[in-house]
Amino acid sequence: MHTRVLMWSKQPTSTPAMAPHARGLRFLIAVAVFSAAAAVAAGARHGAAGQCGPVGAIVTEQLYSSLFLHKDDAVCPAKGFYTYASFIRATKKFPKFGATGDMVTRRREIAAFLAQISHETTGGWETAPDGPYSWGLCYKEEISPQSSYCDATDKQWPCYPGKSYHGRGPIQISWNFNYGPAGQALGFDGLRNPELVANCSDTAFQTALWFWMTPREAKPSCHQVMVGEYCPSRADAAANRTAGFGLVTNIVNGGLECNIADDARVNNRIGFYRRYCQVLGVDVGPNIDCAHQLPY
């Protein structure tokens, strides 16, 4: 917005010089007008930034594009799907995400989230252009799933005939017992229409953040772990489930990846996390792997 500043008209050359108190009064008025104009301009700038919320203030659209350099390449099946606007709209449904704690905590949580979804959707490889950690958000759906991910014993969230609950979206949400409550929380039928997660980018990001923010049974939420709200139980302590990025990996896929030394999948998650922490100007914190943690 352009703010008009009042300009004093030039006085005729024949006008006598003003008295000192008059000159002082005009000076004070001019300063006040200038200060008001500056404040309005600053408010306009702040308002524009505020439209993206606390997460958008940390991850700008330009930064988002630089983190996911190849997400819209022709070789990526998710080309054009994971837009910045969809990401920001999804964060507004979960106002505590990226907005809890001090700035270091907030940035580290965002780095952890982006690292996990990058690994889940990566199209990179060791010698990929720009490195393996520039290829997050390349896929939006599991390729050639080995099953329909239906747990028929779950009577609360029964599978719908003919539907597959394989990995979809940034976090690759899987299984009927995740699609059901995610849909209920977000306003769609996750059991009858799981395909929506791979067809609507807003829904895709929302399901990822729902998983991130929601504690489940014995598991804390990833958010609780990253912002210091995790209180380990005796069972957690015995399983060496200590707070940090490694515990987040345990929550996401610990049954397949944790309590294993030098697991390549865990190392890939850590690689993304290190990169994003560096870009956001924070250290990675403690306990970044789950090699010595028992899974849930």
Short mmCIF file of C-alpha atoms in Angstrom, two decimals:
data_model
loop_
_atom_site.label_atom_id
_atom_site.label_comp_id
_atom_site.label_asym_id
_atom_site.label_seq_id
_atom_site.Cartn_x
_atom_site.Cartn_y
_atom_site.Cartn_z
CA MET A 1 0.00 0.00 0.00
CA HIS A 2 1.27 3.46 -0.85
CA THR A 3 0.95 5.97 1.96
CA ARG A 4 0.63 9.61 1.04
CA VAL A 5 2.81 11.97 3.07
CA LEU A 6 1.62 15.56 3.45
CA MET A 7 3.98 17.89 1.57
CA TRP A 8 4.28 21.49 2.74
CA SER A 9 3.71 24.00 -0.07
CA LYS A 10 6.59 26.28 -0.91
CA GLN A 11 6.21 29.67 0.71
CA PRO A 12 6.30 32.78 -1.52
CA THR A 13 9.70 34.44 -1.52
CA SER A 14 8.14 37.64 -0.28
CA THR A 15 6.80 36.03 2.89
CA PRO A 16 8.63 37.25 6.00
CA ALA A 17 10.69 34.72 7.92
CA MET A 18 8.66 32.78 10.50
CA ALA A 19 9.14 33.26 14.16
CA PRO A 20 11.30 30.59 15.84
CA HIS A 21 8.34 29.01 17.69
CA ALA A 22 6.38 28.68 14.43
CA ARG A 23 9.31 27.00 12.70
CA GLY A 24 9.60 24.64 15.65
CA LEU A 25 5.89 23.80 15.48
CA ARG A 26 6.09 22.99 11.78
CA PHE A 27 9.13 20.81 12.39
CA LEU A 28 7.26 18.83 15.05
CA ILE A 29 4.24 18.39 12.78
CA ALA A 30 6.46 17.21 9.92
CA VAL A 31 8.16 14.69 12.19
CA ALA A 32 4.79 13.41 13.38
CA VAL A 33 3.51 12.99 9.82
CA PHE A 34 6.68 11.20 8.76
CA SER A 35 6.53 8.88 11.80
CA ALA A 36 2.90 8.02 11.15
CA ALA A 37 3.62 7.24 7.52
CA ALA A 38 6.52 5.02 8.52
CA ALA A 39 4.36 3.21 11.06
CA VAL A 40 1.62 2.57 8.48
CA ALA A 41 4.17 1.23 6.01
CA ALA A 42 5.68 -1.01 8.66
CA GLY A 43 2.25 -2.25 9.64
CA ALA A 44 1.46 -3.07 6.02
CA ARG A 45 4.66 -5.07 5.74
CA HIS A 46 3.91 -6.88 8.99
CA GLY A 47 0.38 -7.62 7.88
CA ALA A 48 1.58 -9.15 4.62
CA ALA A 49 3.99 -11.40 6.48
CA GLY A 50 1.38 -12.25 9.07
CA GLN A 51 -0.90 -13.69 6.40
CA CYS A 52 1.45 -16.70 6.30
CA GLY A 53 1.40 -17.14 10.08
CA PRO A 54 4.31 -18.09 12.34
CA VAL A 55 5.49 -20.92 10.08
CA GLY A 56 5.46 -18.71 7.00
CA ALA A 57 7.55 -16.16 8.86
CA ILE A 58 10.25 -18.84 9.22
CA VAL A 59 9.80 -20.73 5.95
CA THR A 60 9.16 -18.21 3.22
CA GLU A 61 8.05 -19.27 -0.23
CA GLN A 62 11.54 -18.61 -1.56
CA LEU A 63 13.11 -20.74 1.16
CA TYR A 64 10.55 -23.50 0.61
CA SER A 65 11.46 -23.63 -3.07
CA SER A 66 15.17 -23.80 -2.25
CA LEU A 67 14.65 -26.70 0.17
CA PHE A 68 12.68 -28.72 -2.38
CA LEU A 69 14.63 -27.92 -5.51
CA HIS A 70 13.35 -30.79 -7.61
CA LYS A 71 9.80 -31.40 -6.36
CA ASP A 72 8.32 -30.04 -9.58
CA ASP A 73 10.73 -31.76 -11.98
CA ALA A 74 9.14 -33.79 -14.76
CA VAL A 75 10.58 -36.99 -13.28
CA CYS A 76 8.73 -36.48 -9.98
CA PRO A 77 5.22 -38.01 -9.90
CA ALA A 78 4.13 -35.28 -7.46
CA LYS A 79 5.07 -32.47 -9.86
CA GLY A 80 2.95 -29.41 -9.05
CA PHE A 81 1.23 -31.09 -6.09
CA TYR A 82 3.03 -29.93 -2.96
CA THR A 83 2.55 -26.18 -3.23
CA TYR A 84 3.74 -23.66 -0.68
CA ALA A 85 0.22 -22.26 -0.38
CA SER A 86 -1.16 -25.70 0.54
CA PHE A 87 1.57 -26.17 3.13
CA ILE A 88 0.86 -22.82 4.77
CA ARG A 89 -2.92 -23.34 4.73
CA ALA A 90 -2.43 -26.68 6.45
CA THR A 91 -0.26 -25.18 9.19
CA LYS A 92 -3.04 -22.75 10.03
CA LYS A 93 -5.26 -25.68 11.02
CA PHE A 94 -2.63 -26.63 13.61
CA PRO A 95 -1.67 -23.30 15.18
CA LYS A 96 0.74 -24.82 17.73
CA PHE A 97 2.93 -26.30 15.01
CA GLY A 98 6.08 -24.24 14.56
CA ALA A 99 4.76 -21.76 17.11
CA THR A 100 5.55 -23.40 20.45
CA GLY A 101 8.56 -22.43 22.54
CA ASP A 102 11.44 -20.14 21.72
CA MET A 103 12.69 -19.48 18.21
CA VAL A 104 15.26 -22.28 18.32
CA THR A 105 12.59 -24.79 19.34
CA ARG A 106 10.21 -23.57 16.67
CA ARG A 107 12.80 -23.76 13.90
CA ARG A 108 14.00 -27.19 15.03
CA GLU A 109 10.46 -28.57 15.00
CA ILE A 110 9.88 -27.29 11.49
CA ALA A 111 13.22 -28.75 10.36
CA ALA A 112 12.26 -32.11 11.89
CA PHE A 113 8.86 -32.16 10.18
CA LEU A 114 10.29 -31.21 6.80
CA ALA A 115 13.02 -33.82 7.18
CA GLN A 116 10.56 -36.62 7.91
CA ILE A 117 8.26 -35.78 5.00
CA SER A 118 11.28 -35.36 2.72
CA HIS A 119 12.50 -38.86 3.47
CA GLU A 120 9.03 -40.32 3.03
CA THR A 121 8.65 -38.72 -0.41
CA THR A 122 12.23 -38.50 -1.64
CA GLY A 123 13.19 -39.08 -5.23
CA GLY A 124 16.89 -38.58 -4.58
CA TRP A 125 19.87 -40.91 -4.62
CA GLU A 126 23.48 -40.69 -3.50
CA THR A 127 24.80 -38.97 -6.64
CA ALA A 128 21.61 -37.04 -7.50
CA PRO A 129 21.95 -33.50 -8.89
CA ASP A 130 22.28 -31.02 -6.01
CA GLY A 131 22.77 -33.95 -3.63
CA PRO A 132 20.40 -36.55 -2.18
CA TYR A 133 18.81 -34.08 0.23
CA SER A 134 17.35 -31.78 -2.42
CA TRP A 135 14.75 -34.23 -3.67
CA GLY A 136 12.05 -34.22 -1.01
CA LEU A 137 8.35 -34.12 -1.96
CA CYS A 138 8.93 -35.98 -5.22
CA TYR A 139 6.27 -38.65 -4.60
CA LYS A 140 2.71 -38.37 -3.35
CA GLU A 141 1.78 -42.04 -3.21
CA GLU A 142 3.48 -45.35 -2.42
CA ILE A 143 4.69 -47.12 -5.55
CA SER A 144 3.58 -50.75 -5.95
CA PRO A 145 2.27 -51.31 -2.42
CA GLN A 146 2.66 -54.86 -1.20
CA SER A 147 -0.74 -54.90 0.48
CA SER A 148 -3.86 -52.84 1.05
CA TYR A 149 -2.69 -52.00 4.60
CA CYS A 150 -5.96 -53.15 6.08
CA ASP A 151 -5.96 -54.27 9.69
CA ALA A 152 -9.14 -56.35 9.74
CA THR A 153 -8.94 -56.73 13.52
CA ASP A 154 -9.58 -53.02 14.03
CA LYS A 155 -13.33 -52.78 14.53
CA GLN A 156 -13.33 -49.08 15.35
CA TRP A 157 -11.96 -48.15 11.93
CA PRO A 158 -13.14 -50.98 9.65
CA CYS A 159 -11.75 -51.20 6.14
CA TYR A 160 -14.11 -50.35 3.31
CA PRO A 161 -14.35 -53.01 0.59
CA GLY A 162 -12.01 -52.44 -2.33
CA LYS A 163 -10.08 -49.61 -0.69
CA SER A 164 -6.34 -49.50 -0.14
CA TYR A 165 -4.79 -47.71 2.79
CA HIS A 166 -1.25 -47.60 1.46
CA GLY A 167 1.08 -44.67 1.95
CA ARG A 168 -0.11 -41.32 0.61
CA GLY A 169 0.79 -37.67 1.13
CA PRO A 170 3.89 -36.08 2.68
CA ILE A 171 4.04 -38.38 5.71
CA GLN A 172 2.83 -41.39 3.66
CA ILE A 173 -0.03 -42.02 6.05
CA SER A 174 -0.86 -45.74 6.04
CA TRP A 175 -3.35 -48.26 7.51
CA ASN A 176 -7.05 -47.93 8.13
CA PHE A 177 -6.47 -47.08 11.80
CA ASN A 178 -4.74 -43.88 10.67
CA TYR A 179 -6.92 -42.94 7.70
CA GLY A 180 -10.09 -43.26 9.77
CA PRO A 181 -9.28 -40.87 12.63
CA ALA A 182 -7.37 -38.51 10.34
CA GLY A 183 -10.43 -38.13 8.15
CA GLN A 184 -12.68 -37.70 11.15
CA ALA A 185 -10.46 -34.92 12.51
CA LEU A 186 -10.09 -33.17 9.16
CA GLY A 187 -13.62 -33.50 7.81
CA PHE A 188 -13.43 -36.21 5.16
CA ASP A 189 -14.20 -39.92 5.09
CA GLY A 190 -10.74 -41.42 5.26
CA LEU A 191 -12.03 -45.00 5.13
CA ARG A 192 -14.29 -44.60 2.10
CA ASN A 193 -12.19 -42.00 0.30
CA PRO A 194 -8.51 -42.51 1.17
CA GLU A 195 -7.55 -41.44 -2.37
CA LEU A 196 -8.26 -37.83 -1.41
CA VAL A 197 -4.89 -37.69 0.36
CA ALA A 198 -3.14 -38.17 -2.98
CA ASN A 199 -5.57 -36.01 -4.97
CA CYS A 200 -5.87 -32.87 -2.83
CA SER A 201 -2.66 -31.14 -1.76
CA ASP A 202 -4.35 -29.32 1.13
CA THR A 203 -5.66 -32.61 2.52
CA ALA A 204 -2.28 -34.23 1.99
CA PHE A 205 -0.46 -31.67 4.11
CA GLN A 206 -3.25 -31.67 6.70
CA THR A 207 -2.99 -35.42 7.21
CA ALA A 208 0.77 -35.12 7.66
CA LEU A 209 0.33 -32.43 10.29
CA TRP A 210 -2.49 -34.36 11.95
CA PHE A 211 -0.14 -37.31 12.34
CA TRP A 212 2.60 -34.99 13.61
CA MET A 213 0.45 -33.27 16.21
CA THR A 214 -1.67 -36.18 17.49
CA PRO A 215 -0.53 -38.54 20.28
CA ARG A 216 -1.73 -42.12 19.80
CA GLU A 217 -2.14 -44.65 22.60
CA ALA A 218 1.35 -45.28 24.04
CA LYS A 219 3.04 -42.93 21.58
CA PRO A 220 3.50 -39.21 22.22
CA SER A 221 3.06 -36.88 19.29
CA CYS A 222 6.07 -35.83 17.25
CA HIS A 223 5.20 -32.26 18.23
CA GLN A 224 5.39 -33.07 21.94
CA VAL A 225 8.81 -34.63 21.47
CA MET A 226 10.26 -31.70 19.52
CA VAL A 227 8.96 -28.92 21.80
CA GLY A 228 9.90 -30.46 25.15
CA GLU A 229 6.45 -31.67 26.22
CA TYR A 230 7.32 -35.38 26.15
CA CYS A 231 7.35 -37.07 29.56
CA PRO A 232 8.79 -40.59 29.21
CA SER A 233 7.10 -43.37 31.12
CA ARG A 234 8.96 -46.15 32.87
CA ALA A 235 8.47 -48.27 29.76
CA ASP A 236 9.93 -45.48 27.63
CA ALA A 237 12.94 -45.16 29.91
CA ALA A 238 13.53 -48.92 29.81
CA ALA A 239 13.32 -48.83 26.00
CA ASN A 240 15.78 -45.89 25.87
CA ARG A 241 13.20 -43.77 24.09
CA THR A 242 14.79 -40.41 24.78
CA ALA A 243 13.58 -37.10 23.38
CA GLY A 244 15.05 -35.93 20.10
CA PHE A 245 14.77 -36.40 16.36
CA GLY A 246 15.47 -40.12 16.79
CA LEU A 247 12.32 -40.58 18.82
CA VAL A 248 10.34 -38.86 16.07
CA THR A 249 11.67 -41.44 13.64
CA ASN A 250 10.61 -44.12 16.12
CA ILE A 251 7.07 -42.72 16.16
CA VAL A 252 6.92 -42.52 12.37
CA ASN A 253 8.40 -45.91 11.46
CA GLY A 254 10.23 -47.37 14.43
CA GLY A 255 8.94 -50.89 13.92
CA LEU A 256 11.01 -51.18 10.74
CA GLU A 257 13.90 -48.81 11.35
CA CYS A 258 14.78 -48.51 15.04
CA ASN A 259 16.97 -50.67 17.28
CA ILE A 260 19.13 -51.28 14.18
CA ALA A 261 22.70 -50.06 13.90
CA ASP A 262 23.52 -47.75 10.99
CA ASP A 263 20.18 -48.19 9.23
CA ALA A 264 20.27 -46.49 5.80
CA ARG A 265 16.69 -45.22 6.11
CA VAL A 266 17.38 -43.60 9.47
CA ASN A 267 20.58 -42.08 8.11
CA ASN A 268 18.63 -40.59 5.21
CA ARG A 269 16.17 -38.96 7.60
CA ILE A 270 19.08 -37.57 9.60
CA GLY A 271 20.72 -36.24 6.45
CA PHE A 272 17.63 -34.20 5.58
CA TYR A 273 17.34 -33.04 9.18
CA ARG A 274 20.94 -31.85 9.34
CA ARG A 275 20.51 -29.91 6.12
CA TYR A 276 17.32 -28.19 7.20
CA CYS A 277 18.68 -27.32 10.65
CA GLN A 278 21.70 -25.77 9.01
CA VAL A 279 19.55 -23.72 6.64
CA LEU A 280 17.34 -22.56 9.52
CA GLY A 281 20.35 -21.71 11.69
CA VAL A 282 19.84 -24.13 14.59
CA ASP A 283 21.72 -27.13 15.94
CA VAL A 284 20.20 -30.59 15.62
CA GLY A 285 19.83 -31.19 19.36
CA PRO A 286 20.41 -34.50 21.17
CA ASN A 287 19.47 -38.08 20.30
CA ILE A 288 19.05 -37.76 16.55
CA ASP A 289 19.00 -41.50 15.75
CA CYS A 290 17.05 -44.44 17.14
CA ALA A 291 19.67 -47.16 16.73
CA HIS A 292 19.49 -47.99 20.44
CA GLN A 293 15.77 -47.38 20.97
CA LEU A 294 13.23 -50.17 21.16
CA PRO A 295 10.30 -49.50 18.83
CA TYR A 296 6.78 -48.99 20.14
#
